[in-house]
Amino acid sequence: MPLTNVQTRDVEALLHPYTPLHKLRETGPLVLDHGEGVFVYDTQGKRYIEGMSGLWCAGLGFGDKELIEAAREQLDRLPYYHLFGGKSIEPAIELAEKLKEIAPFEASKVFFTSSGSEANDTQVKLAWYYNNARGRPEKKKIISRQKAYHGVTIVSASLTGLPNNHRDFDLPVDRILHTDCPHYYRFGEPGETEEEFTARTVRSLKELIAREGPETIAAFIAEPIMGAGGVIVPPAGYFEAVQAVLAEHDILFIADEVITGFGRTGNWWGSETFGIAPDTVSVAKQLTSAYAPLGAVMISEELYQAFVEESAKIGVFGHGFTYGGHPLGCALGVKAIEIYQSRDILSRVRALAPQFQERLERLRDHPLVGEVRFKGLVGGVELVADKTTKRPFAANHGVGGICAKHLENHGAILRAIGDTIALCPPMIITSDELSQLFDSLEKALDDTE
Ligand code: PLP
């Protein structure tokens, strides 16, 4: 099909993120124009049910009038100010207070960023700063995991454990290590039980720490559920065992709740769902339901005190972003949390989760489906070339992308992560809309055969 005018303008002007650039020039992008509830509409007026909340972020859907009003009011009052050098704004204070109230650990202070990548970048800098403040300059390495996704800045992309984020970008940088991915279906050995697999995975972490020297390891970072690695839900007992290892060696646990925060798994935090007691937490995305860019890092009193001492020594805490704590983002964050509470979004996720699970489990019988994974309202469907042997499709087959394209034809948007189709619908979705989304997915899978 020839490109439309707007598609031609797009390929002439934009360098797209996360896109097979060589193909886009032929296919052109899907150009979205407006949205309402769980639906978005393209420039031709075609409607799609948006089953990914954009990029796991627009949890309250599109066109929420309360959020839009909160944004308008804040722009009228004060469109920009910052938190540098002793300045402040009330929306940032209020949002920090709210985050402290709901945090999955005893959070003492909140540091604002503009994105999840900046939040995780900040986490690494803070872990280094903390250990310098505590007189442990050797304790600097950060352990992440294969298939983790923590962002795309130089350090957060290094934390990310996906080859395409490293290859030819000359990453990862030094002092970032990767341990095993806790995905039983993919990495469990023949005859190995899930418990044995978990024990082996944790043993491998232990061995890595011993090899590197525990005195050189500052922190371990993990998403409670790996999102962009393919919606990988950890086995029962995994995080408990990991935390026991970290506690032995005074290694901080950084929880990356950028996807799993704010009700996605049926609790406020993935940390609650999976029994994680973090030392520090990164958030973004559903923090504002994605109506404006904003991220944050929540830290303990122990870390904060170390930063106060270090800043007294150096003269300043030399870290901060122009848009970190932007008034628009903060006003939207305050309103989003109020809505999660007033509309009882957590109960809504819990009420819809059984239907979500049942429709995913039904897909198990499909000849293309190797595994389905889920928690709350986030899920993944892994497509395989051979169900019995779990043999994946050839790397250049692009089965996920083919299925995602068929989904668009059936009026739905989901995300192909390699061969896994990810689902992360807005948490305001109704039962009927959820059925509609799965009906489209079933048709798209049939077309993909
Ligand atoms: N951490 C996780 C778990 C994510 O899923 C993402 C983005 O998908 C990030 C960090 C990076 O966030 P951003 O794209 O806002 O920089």
Tab-separated table of C-alpha atoms and ligand atoms in Angstrom:
chain	number	residue	atom	x	y	z
A	1	MET	CA	0.000	0.000	0.000
A	2	PRO	CA	1.345	3.470	-0.836
A	3	LEU	CA	2.032	5.639	2.189
A	4	THR	CA	-0.523	8.288	3.111
A	5	ASN	CA	0.551	11.903	3.231
A	6	VAL	CA	1.005	11.924	7.011
A	7	GLN	CA	2.987	8.650	6.857
A	8	THR	CA	5.295	10.136	4.217
A	9	ARG	CA	5.844	13.228	6.364
A	10	ASP	CA	6.640	10.932	9.284
A	11	VAL	CA	9.306	8.870	7.546
A	12	GLU	CA	10.864	12.034	6.139
A	13	ALA	CA	11.117	13.716	9.544
A	14	LEU	CA	11.325	11.225	12.424
A	15	LEU	CA	13.928	8.825	13.763
A	16	HIS	CA	11.713	6.344	15.607
A	17	PRO	CA	12.711	4.625	18.846
A	18	TYR	CA	12.636	0.818	19.039
A	19	THR	CA	11.732	0.374	15.408
A	20	PRO	CA	13.117	-1.721	12.553
A	21	LEU	CA	14.089	1.427	10.670
A	22	HIS	CA	14.778	-0.409	7.408
A	23	LYS	CA	11.171	-1.679	7.271
A	24	LEU	CA	9.414	1.474	8.401
A	25	ARG	CA	10.182	3.315	5.199
A	26	GLU	CA	8.071	0.744	3.333
A	27	THR	CA	5.217	0.171	5.779
A	28	GLY	CA	4.934	3.646	7.304
A	29	PRO	CA	3.844	4.115	10.927
A	30	LEU	CA	0.353	3.814	12.395
A	31	VAL	CA	-0.387	7.467	13.147
A	32	LEU	CA	-2.706	7.910	16.133
A	33	ASP	CA	-4.875	10.952	16.459
A	34	HIS	CA	-7.054	10.853	19.573
A	35	GLY	CA	-8.227	8.607	22.369
A	36	GLU	CA	-11.103	7.984	24.732
A	37	GLY	CA	-11.238	5.443	27.563
A	38	VAL	CA	-9.436	2.294	26.408
A	39	PHE	CA	-9.677	3.231	22.731
A	40	VAL	CA	-7.380	5.172	20.407
A	41	TYR	CA	-8.197	6.314	16.870
A	42	ASP	CA	-5.851	6.675	13.919
A	43	THR	CA	-5.798	9.573	11.467
A	44	GLN	CA	-8.177	7.621	9.180
A	45	GLY	CA	-10.706	7.396	12.031
A	46	LYS	CA	-10.181	3.669	12.653
A	47	ARG	CA	-10.683	2.636	16.293
A	48	TYR	CA	-8.348	0.321	18.245
A	49	ILE	CA	-8.710	-1.116	21.707
A	50	GLU	CA	-5.397	-0.220	23.332
A	51	GLY	CA	-4.315	-3.317	25.230
A	52	MET	CA	-0.889	-2.039	26.299
A	53	SER	CA	-1.792	1.266	27.967
A	54	GLY	CA	0.580	2.765	25.379
A	55	LEU	CA	3.882	1.580	26.840
A	56	TRP	CA	2.560	0.029	30.098
A	57	CYS	CA	1.810	3.530	31.320
A	58	ALA	CA	-1.612	5.066	30.537
A	59	GLY	CA	-3.248	3.043	33.300
A	60	LEU	CA	-6.260	5.368	33.491
A	61	GLY	CA	-6.787	5.201	29.747
A	62	PHE	CA	-7.102	8.103	27.345
A	63	GLY	CA	-9.031	11.345	27.772
A	64	ASP	CA	-9.609	11.210	31.524
A	65	LYS	CA	-11.352	14.502	32.275
A	66	GLU	CA	-10.160	14.785	35.894
A	67	LEU	CA	-6.526	14.388	34.867
A	68	ILE	CA	-6.923	16.867	32.023
A	69	GLU	CA	-8.503	19.408	34.370
A	70	ALA	CA	-5.692	18.963	36.927
A	71	ALA	CA	-3.163	19.575	34.148
A	72	ARG	CA	-4.999	22.661	32.909
A	73	GLU	CA	-5.203	24.160	36.406
A	74	GLN	CA	-1.498	23.609	37.022
A	75	LEU	CA	-0.485	25.094	33.670
A	76	ASP	CA	-2.588	28.159	34.440
A	77	ARG	CA	-1.127	28.555	37.913
A	78	LEU	CA	2.590	27.842	37.309
A	79	PRO	CA	3.662	26.015	34.142
A	80	TYR	CA	7.251	25.578	35.217
A	81	TYR	CA	9.405	25.738	38.231
A	82	HIS	CA	12.160	23.563	39.648
A	83	LEU	CA	13.500	22.157	42.882
A	84	PHE	CA	17.134	23.245	42.515
A	85	GLY	CA	19.075	25.175	45.132
A	86	GLY	CA	16.341	25.415	47.721
A	87	LYS	CA	13.321	26.241	45.528
A	88	SER	CA	10.164	24.209	45.709
A	89	ILE	CA	6.605	23.873	44.453
A	90	GLU	CA	3.608	22.537	46.295
A	91	PRO	CA	2.604	19.835	43.782
A	92	ALA	CA	6.046	18.221	44.211
A	93	ILE	CA	5.724	18.345	47.992
A	94	GLU	CA	2.230	16.869	47.884
A	95	LEU	CA	3.199	14.105	45.483
A	96	ALA	CA	6.248	13.191	47.591
A	97	GLU	CA	3.994	12.984	50.671
A	98	LYS	CA	1.560	10.732	48.845
A	99	LEU	CA	4.340	8.467	47.575
A	100	LYS	CA	5.758	8.155	51.082
A	101	GLU	CA	2.315	7.137	52.362
A	102	ILE	CA	1.890	4.317	49.876
A	103	ALA	CA	5.542	3.247	49.435
A	104	PRO	CA	6.341	-0.461	49.863
A	105	PHE	CA	9.013	0.347	52.453
A	106	GLU	CA	9.738	3.108	54.954
A	107	ALA	CA	10.500	5.812	52.419
A	108	SER	CA	12.048	8.944	53.833
A	109	LYS	CA	12.546	11.144	50.761
A	110	VAL	CA	11.514	11.309	47.118
A	111	PHE	CA	13.777	12.472	44.291
A	112	PHE	CA	12.016	13.375	41.040
A	113	THR	CA	13.245	12.636	37.514
A	114	SER	CA	11.576	12.936	34.111
A	115	SER	CA	11.581	9.231	33.231
A	116	GLY	CA	12.172	5.680	34.348
A	117	SER	CA	15.613	5.611	32.736
A	118	GLU	CA	16.643	8.696	34.673
A	119	ALA	CA	15.259	7.149	37.850
A	120	ASN	CA	17.429	4.041	37.404
A	121	ASP	CA	20.436	6.096	36.357
A	122	THR	CA	19.922	8.065	39.540
A	123	GLN	CA	19.720	4.819	41.544
A	124	VAL	CA	23.177	3.794	40.377
A	125	LYS	CA	24.666	7.222	41.088
A	126	LEU	CA	23.052	7.205	44.522
A	127	ALA	CA	24.395	3.736	45.318
A	128	TRP	CA	27.915	4.931	44.391
A	129	TYR	CA	27.529	8.186	46.319
A	130	TYR	CA	26.168	6.299	49.325
A	131	ASN	CA	29.110	3.917	49.488
A	132	ASN	CA	31.595	6.761	49.082
A	133	ALA	CA	29.828	8.567	51.915
A	134	ARG	CA	30.065	5.405	54.027
A	135	GLY	CA	33.801	5.045	53.335
A	136	ARG	CA	33.436	1.968	51.086
A	137	PRO	CA	34.806	3.170	47.742
A	138	GLU	CA	35.250	-0.419	46.472
A	139	LYS	CA	31.547	-1.306	46.907
A	140	LYS	CA	30.272	-0.111	43.535
A	141	LYS	CA	29.175	-2.957	41.262
A	142	ILE	CA	25.499	-3.310	40.455
A	143	ILE	CA	23.959	-6.696	39.702
A	144	SER	CA	21.094	-6.780	37.242
A	145	ARG	CA	19.618	-9.766	35.392
A	146	GLN	CA	19.597	-11.171	31.878
A	147	LYS	CA	16.391	-9.988	30.134
A	148	ALA	CA	15.883	-7.134	32.596
A	149	TYR	CA	14.718	-3.809	31.215
A	150	HIS	CA	15.714	-0.698	33.115
A	151	GLY	CA	15.854	1.955	30.407
A	152	VAL	CA	18.104	3.389	27.723
A	153	THR	CA	20.457	5.994	29.155
A	154	ILE	CA	24.040	4.763	29.210
A	155	VAL	CA	23.833	3.274	32.682
A	156	SER	CA	20.202	2.156	32.634
A	157	ALA	CA	20.747	0.531	29.224
A	158	SER	CA	23.765	-1.200	30.755
A	159	LEU	CA	21.510	-2.490	33.544
A	160	THR	CA	19.115	-3.714	30.881
A	161	GLY	CA	19.922	-7.319	30.035
A	162	LEU	CA	18.755	-7.417	26.408
A	163	PRO	CA	21.304	-7.831	23.591
A	164	ASN	CA	19.670	-5.285	21.244
A	165	ASN	CA	20.114	-2.563	23.842
A	166	HIS	CA	23.846	-3.257	24.045
A	167	ARG	CA	24.913	-4.350	20.614
A	168	ASP	CA	26.877	-1.679	18.730
A	169	PHE	CA	26.102	0.887	21.419
A	170	ASP	CA	29.309	-0.318	23.147
A	171	LEU	CA	27.421	-1.351	26.276
A	172	PRO	CA	27.304	-2.429	29.048
A	173	VAL	CA	29.662	-0.097	30.883
A	174	ASP	CA	31.990	-1.393	33.618
A	175	ARG	CA	30.733	-2.286	37.078
A	176	ILE	CA	27.380	-3.572	35.798
A	177	LEU	CA	26.939	-7.352	36.066
A	178	HIS	CA	24.121	-9.624	34.927
A	179	THR	CA	22.911	-12.726	36.689
A	180	ASP	CA	20.438	-15.396	35.528
A	181	CYS	CA	16.911	-14.651	34.406
A	182	PRO	CA	14.319	-16.484	36.550
A	183	HIS	CA	12.282	-17.807	33.633
A	184	TYR	CA	11.536	-21.471	34.296
A	185	TYR	CA	9.801	-22.202	30.967
A	186	ARG	CA	12.776	-20.931	28.929
A	187	PHE	CA	15.750	-21.690	31.145
A	188	GLY	CA	14.643	-24.656	33.266
A	189	GLU	CA	16.639	-27.778	32.379
A	190	PRO	CA	14.956	-31.022	31.285
A	191	GLY	CA	13.638	-32.850	34.350
A	192	GLU	CA	14.314	-29.890	36.664
A	193	THR	CA	11.413	-28.858	38.930
A	194	GLU	CA	10.547	-25.195	39.347
A	195	GLU	CA	11.936	-25.299	42.910
A	196	GLU	CA	15.207	-26.796	41.680
A	197	PHE	CA	15.397	-24.188	38.935
A	198	THR	CA	14.844	-21.378	41.452
A	199	ALA	CA	17.509	-22.797	43.755
A	200	ARG	CA	19.957	-23.051	40.832
A	201	THR	CA	19.212	-19.468	39.742
A	202	VAL	CA	19.819	-18.134	43.248
A	203	ARG	CA	22.951	-20.261	43.593
A	204	SER	CA	24.244	-18.662	40.449
A	205	LEU	CA	23.695	-15.196	42.009
A	206	LYS	CA	25.552	-16.339	45.115
A	207	GLU	CA	28.449	-17.596	43.014
A	208	LEU	CA	28.617	-14.335	41.079
A	209	ILE	CA	28.812	-12.369	44.329
A	210	ALA	CA	31.513	-14.696	45.684
A	211	ARG	CA	33.506	-14.480	42.435
A	212	GLU	CA	33.387	-10.692	42.284
A	213	GLY	CA	33.829	-10.265	46.048
A	214	PRO	CA	30.823	-9.132	48.118
A	215	GLU	CA	32.774	-6.075	49.251
A	216	THR	CA	32.631	-4.844	45.615
A	217	ILE	CA	28.850	-5.193	45.170
A	218	ALA	CA	26.705	-2.154	45.989
A	219	ALA	CA	23.243	-3.159	44.804
A	220	PHE	CA	20.971	-5.614	43.044
A	221	ILE	CA	18.252	-4.183	40.806
A	222	ALA	CA	15.109	-6.028	39.716
A	223	GLU	CA	11.679	-5.502	38.258
A	224	PRO	CA	9.181	-7.556	40.307
A	225	ILE	CA	7.851	-8.773	36.939
A	226	MET	CA	10.200	-8.361	33.979
A	227	GLY	CA	8.176	-6.343	31.485
A	228	ALA	CA	10.049	-5.543	28.301
A	229	GLY	CA	12.049	-8.773	28.689
A	230	GLY	CA	8.794	-10.607	27.850
A	231	VAL	CA	6.484	-10.375	30.902
A	232	ILE	CA	8.423	-12.850	33.001
A	233	VAL	CA	6.726	-13.648	36.300
A	234	PRO	CA	9.221	-14.974	38.875
A	235	PRO	CA	8.763	-18.428	40.403
A	236	ALA	CA	7.359	-18.642	43.943
A	237	GLY	CA	10.086	-18.145	46.535
A	238	TYR	CA	12.578	-16.574	44.107
A	239	PHE	CA	12.687	-13.094	45.600
A	240	GLU	CA	12.707	-14.368	49.194
A	241	ALA	CA	15.797	-16.454	48.402
A	242	VAL	CA	17.489	-13.596	46.531
A	243	GLN	CA	16.914	-11.211	49.419
A	244	ALA	CA	18.431	-13.666	51.898
A	245	VAL	CA	21.625	-13.698	49.792
A	246	LEU	CA	21.745	-9.901	49.512
A	247	ALA	CA	21.172	-9.418	53.233
A	248	GLU	CA	24.248	-11.558	54.009
A	249	HIS	CA	26.449	-9.115	52.112
A	250	ASP	CA	24.902	-5.713	52.805
A	251	ILE	CA	23.780	-5.329	49.186
A	252	LEU	CA	20.954	-2.860	48.503
A	253	PHE	CA	17.790	-4.080	46.778
A	254	ILE	CA	16.609	-1.566	44.171
A	255	ALA	CA	13.045	-2.366	43.088
A	256	ASP	CA	12.273	-1.092	39.611
A	257	GLU	CA	8.510	-0.578	39.901
A	258	VAL	CA	8.278	1.463	36.696
A	259	ILE	CA	5.739	-0.990	35.233
A	260	THR	CA	4.527	-2.833	38.326
A	261	GLY	CA	3.696	0.194	40.492
A	262	PHE	CA	0.289	1.772	41.081
A	263	GLY	CA	-1.988	-1.241	41.075
A	264	ARG	CA	-0.862	-3.139	37.990
A	265	THR	CA	-0.478	-6.457	39.858
A	266	GLY	CA	-3.524	-5.913	42.105
A	267	ASN	CA	-1.546	-4.287	44.933
A	268	TRP	CA	-0.005	-0.842	44.979
A	269	TRP	CA	3.371	-2.430	44.258
A	270	GLY	CA	4.824	-5.503	42.641
A	271	SER	CA	7.066	-5.597	45.723
A	272	GLU	CA	3.994	-6.375	47.849
A	273	THR	CA	2.797	-9.012	45.393
A	274	PHE	CA	6.146	-10.803	45.381
A	275	GLY	CA	7.316	-10.341	48.974
A	276	ILE	CA	10.092	-7.848	48.241
A	277	ALA	CA	11.332	-5.502	50.970
A	278	PRO	CA	13.307	-2.980	48.882
A	279	ASP	CA	15.836	-0.429	50.129
A	280	THR	CA	14.915	1.971	47.365
A	281	VAL	CA	12.307	2.103	44.591
A	282	SER	CA	12.125	3.562	41.058
A	283	VAL	CA	8.771	4.662	39.641
A	284	ALA	CA	7.515	6.386	36.461
A	285	LYS	CA	4.837	5.583	33.844
A	286	GLN	CA	1.566	5.033	35.814
A	287	LEU	CA	2.825	7.607	38.341
A	288	THR	CA	1.035	10.166	36.150
A	289	SER	CA	-0.896	7.619	34.110
A	290	ALA	CA	1.535	8.909	31.453
A	291	TYR	CA	-0.307	12.201	30.991
A	292	ALA	CA	3.068	13.916	31.497
A	293	PRO	CA	6.604	12.554	31.806
A	294	LEU	CA	7.677	12.004	35.393
A	295	GLY	CA	9.764	9.512	37.316
A	296	ALA	CA	10.900	9.260	40.908
A	297	VAL	CA	13.252	7.477	43.250
A	298	MET	CA	12.161	6.820	46.810
A	299	ILE	CA	14.935	6.430	49.364
A	300	SER	CA	15.289	5.375	52.991
A	301	GLU	CA	16.359	7.579	55.896
A	302	GLU	CA	19.676	5.681	56.020
A	303	LEU	CA	20.503	6.714	52.441
A	304	TYR	CA	19.239	10.245	52.978
A	305	GLN	CA	21.441	10.766	56.054
A	306	ALA	CA	24.478	9.588	54.109
A	307	PHE	CA	23.671	12.101	51.323
A	308	VAL	CA	23.303	14.929	53.838
A	309	GLU	CA	26.742	14.118	55.269
A	310	GLU	CA	28.297	13.827	51.820
A	311	SER	CA	26.760	17.109	50.680
A	312	ALA	CA	28.162	18.801	53.808
A	313	LYS	CA	31.588	17.499	52.820
A	314	ILE	CA	31.366	18.441	49.136
A	315	GLY	CA	29.228	21.565	49.451
A	316	VAL	CA	26.258	20.421	47.376
A	317	PHE	CA	24.291	17.306	46.389
A	318	GLY	CA	25.303	17.628	42.740
A	319	HIS	CA	22.530	15.780	40.940
A	320	GLY	CA	19.238	16.899	39.415
A	321	PHE	CA	17.250	17.294	36.191
A	322	THR	CA	15.700	20.481	34.787
A	323	TYR	CA	12.343	18.708	34.500
A	324	GLY	CA	12.641	16.512	37.597
A	325	GLY	CA	9.571	17.384	39.637
A	326	HIS	CA	7.983	19.375	36.811
A	327	PRO	CA	4.794	21.049	38.118
A	328	LEU	CA	2.656	19.509	35.376
A	329	GLY	CA	3.918	15.989	36.100
A	330	CYS	CA	3.569	16.430	39.841
A	331	ALA	CA	0.020	17.849	39.620
A	332	LEU	CA	-0.894	14.886	37.412
A	333	GLY	CA	0.824	12.462	39.790
A	334	VAL	CA	-1.178	13.810	42.720
A	335	LYS	CA	-4.414	13.528	40.735
A	336	ALA	CA	-3.580	10.040	39.405
A	337	ILE	CA	-2.972	8.703	42.920
A	338	GLU	CA	-6.222	10.338	44.095
A	339	ILE	CA	-8.058	8.603	41.252
A	340	TYR	CA	-6.430	5.221	41.971
A	341	GLN	CA	-7.799	5.660	45.497
A	342	SER	CA	-11.206	7.252	44.825
A	343	ARG	CA	-12.106	4.825	42.008
A	344	ASP	CA	-10.587	1.925	43.943
A	345	ILE	CA	-8.499	0.865	40.966
A	346	LEU	CA	-6.711	-1.852	42.965
A	347	SER	CA	-10.003	-3.676	43.643
A	348	ARG	CA	-10.904	-3.245	40.008
A	349	VAL	CA	-7.671	-4.935	38.908
A	350	ARG	CA	-8.263	-7.774	41.374
A	351	ALA	CA	-11.853	-8.192	40.164
A	352	LEU	CA	-10.810	-8.355	36.500
A	353	ALA	CA	-7.733	-10.541	37.058
A	354	PRO	CA	-9.617	-13.894	37.030
A	355	GLN	CA	-11.200	-13.098	33.637
A	356	PHE	CA	-7.816	-11.923	32.317
A	357	GLN	CA	-6.223	-15.133	33.570
A	358	GLU	CA	-8.998	-17.368	32.215
A	359	ARG	CA	-8.806	-15.855	28.726
A	360	LEU	CA	-5.012	-16.170	28.716
A	361	GLU	CA	-5.149	-19.769	29.892
A	362	ARG	CA	-7.584	-20.582	27.102
A	363	LEU	CA	-4.852	-19.579	24.624
A	364	ARG	CA	-2.595	-22.369	25.888
A	365	ASP	CA	-4.264	-24.810	23.502
A	366	HIS	CA	-3.456	-22.702	20.473
A	367	PRO	CA	-0.824	-24.417	18.280
A	368	LEU	CA	1.409	-21.323	18.286
A	369	VAL	CA	1.345	-20.693	22.030
A	370	GLY	CA	4.201	-22.039	24.136
A	371	GLU	CA	3.475	-20.336	27.436
A	372	VAL	CA	1.093	-17.768	28.915
A	373	ARG	CA	2.168	-15.659	31.896
A	374	PHE	CA	0.158	-13.232	34.026
A	375	LYS	CA	-0.352	-11.392	37.278
A	376	GLY	CA	-3.040	-8.810	37.965
A	377	LEU	CA	-3.619	-7.069	34.634
A	378	VAL	CA	-0.298	-7.714	32.972
A	379	GLY	CA	0.360	-10.755	30.827
A	380	GLY	CA	2.394	-12.313	28.057
A	381	VAL	CA	1.786	-14.942	25.396
A	382	GLU	CA	4.973	-16.567	24.119
A	383	LEU	CA	4.726	-17.913	20.579
A	384	VAL	CA	6.852	-20.892	19.573
A	385	ALA	CA	7.631	-22.779	16.386
A	386	ASP	CA	7.215	-26.115	18.182
A	387	LYS	CA	4.986	-26.466	21.230
A	388	THR	CA	6.400	-29.810	22.342
A	389	THR	CA	10.070	-28.935	22.219
A	390	LYS	CA	9.531	-25.193	23.016
A	391	ARG	CA	11.649	-24.458	19.936
A	392	PRO	CA	11.481	-20.715	19.225
A	393	PHE	CA	10.978	-19.252	15.767
A	394	ALA	CA	14.118	-18.352	13.827
A	395	ALA	CA	15.462	-14.974	14.930
A	396	ASN	CA	14.538	-13.276	11.648
A	397	HIS	CA	11.009	-14.759	11.451
A	398	GLY	CA	9.336	-11.908	13.321
A	399	VAL	CA	6.289	-13.893	14.425
A	400	GLY	CA	5.452	-11.398	17.189
A	401	GLY	CA	5.434	-8.489	14.754
A	402	ILE	CA	3.292	-10.442	12.288
A	403	CYS	CA	0.747	-11.203	15.006
A	404	ALA	CA	0.764	-7.557	16.181
A	405	LYS	CA	0.007	-6.428	12.625
A	406	HIS	CA	-2.940	-8.850	12.410
A	407	LEU	CA	-4.122	-7.462	15.752
A	408	GLU	CA	-4.261	-3.981	14.243
A	409	ASN	CA	-6.401	-5.353	11.417
A	410	HIS	CA	-8.744	-6.709	14.089
A	411	GLY	CA	-8.912	-3.346	15.864
A	412	ALA	CA	-6.524	-3.943	18.755
A	413	ILE	CA	-3.062	-2.786	19.751
A	414	LEU	CA	-0.735	-5.050	21.717
A	415	ARG	CA	3.039	-5.110	21.819
A	416	ALA	CA	5.287	-7.762	20.343
A	417	ILE	CA	8.377	-8.272	22.469
A	418	GLY	CA	10.348	-10.632	20.293
A	419	ASP	CA	8.039	-13.635	20.089
A	420	THR	CA	5.968	-12.668	23.126
A	421	ILE	CA	2.756	-10.699	22.799
A	422	ALA	CA	2.456	-8.461	25.849
A	423	LEU	CA	-0.837	-7.339	27.374
A	424	CYS	CA	-1.129	-4.463	29.842
A	425	PRO	CA	-4.574	-2.909	29.322
A	426	PRO	CA	-5.646	0.314	31.002
A	427	MET	CA	-6.822	-0.598	34.507
A	428	ILE	CA	-10.156	1.116	33.796
A	429	ILE	CA	-11.017	-1.521	31.177
A	430	THR	CA	-14.468	-3.116	31.539
A	431	SER	CA	-15.179	-6.819	31.406
A	432	ASP	CA	-16.778	-6.450	27.948
A	433	GLU	CA	-13.806	-4.510	26.618
A	434	LEU	CA	-11.451	-7.151	27.988
A	435	SER	CA	-13.447	-9.831	26.137
A	436	GLN	CA	-13.221	-7.742	22.985
A	437	LEU	CA	-9.428	-7.484	23.368
A	438	PHE	CA	-9.044	-11.255	23.736
A	439	ASP	CA	-11.444	-11.928	20.841
A	440	SER	CA	-9.156	-9.801	18.651
A	441	LEU	CA	-6.085	-11.612	19.961
A	442	GLU	CA	-7.598	-15.028	19.198
A	443	LYS	CA	-8.420	-13.954	15.632
A	444	ALA	CA	-4.924	-12.491	15.166
A	445	LEU	CA	-3.306	-15.713	16.395
A	446	ASP	CA	-5.393	-17.724	13.935
A	447	ASP	CA	-4.328	-15.389	11.113
A	448	THR	CA	-0.696	-15.811	12.157
A	449	GLU	CA	-0.720	-19.577	11.503
B	1	PLP	N1	12.219	0.421	33.990
B	1	PLP	C1	11.265	-0.389	33.503
B	1	PLP	C2	10.884	-1.599	34.289
B	1	PLP	C3	10.645	-0.095	32.295
B	1	PLP	O1	9.728	-0.927	31.802
B	1	PLP	C4	11.025	1.071	31.603
B	1	PLP	C5	10.376	1.410	30.321
B	1	PLP	O2	9.682	0.626	29.721
B	1	PLP	C6	12.035	1.862	32.136
B	1	PLP	C7	12.596	1.535	33.332
B	1	PLP	C8	12.492	3.090	31.406
B	1	PLP	O3	11.549	4.088	31.523
B	1	PLP	P1	11.556	5.327	30.482
B	1	PLP	O4	11.210	4.765	29.158
B	1	PLP	O5	10.526	6.246	31.086
B	1	PLP	O6	12.903	5.926	30.523
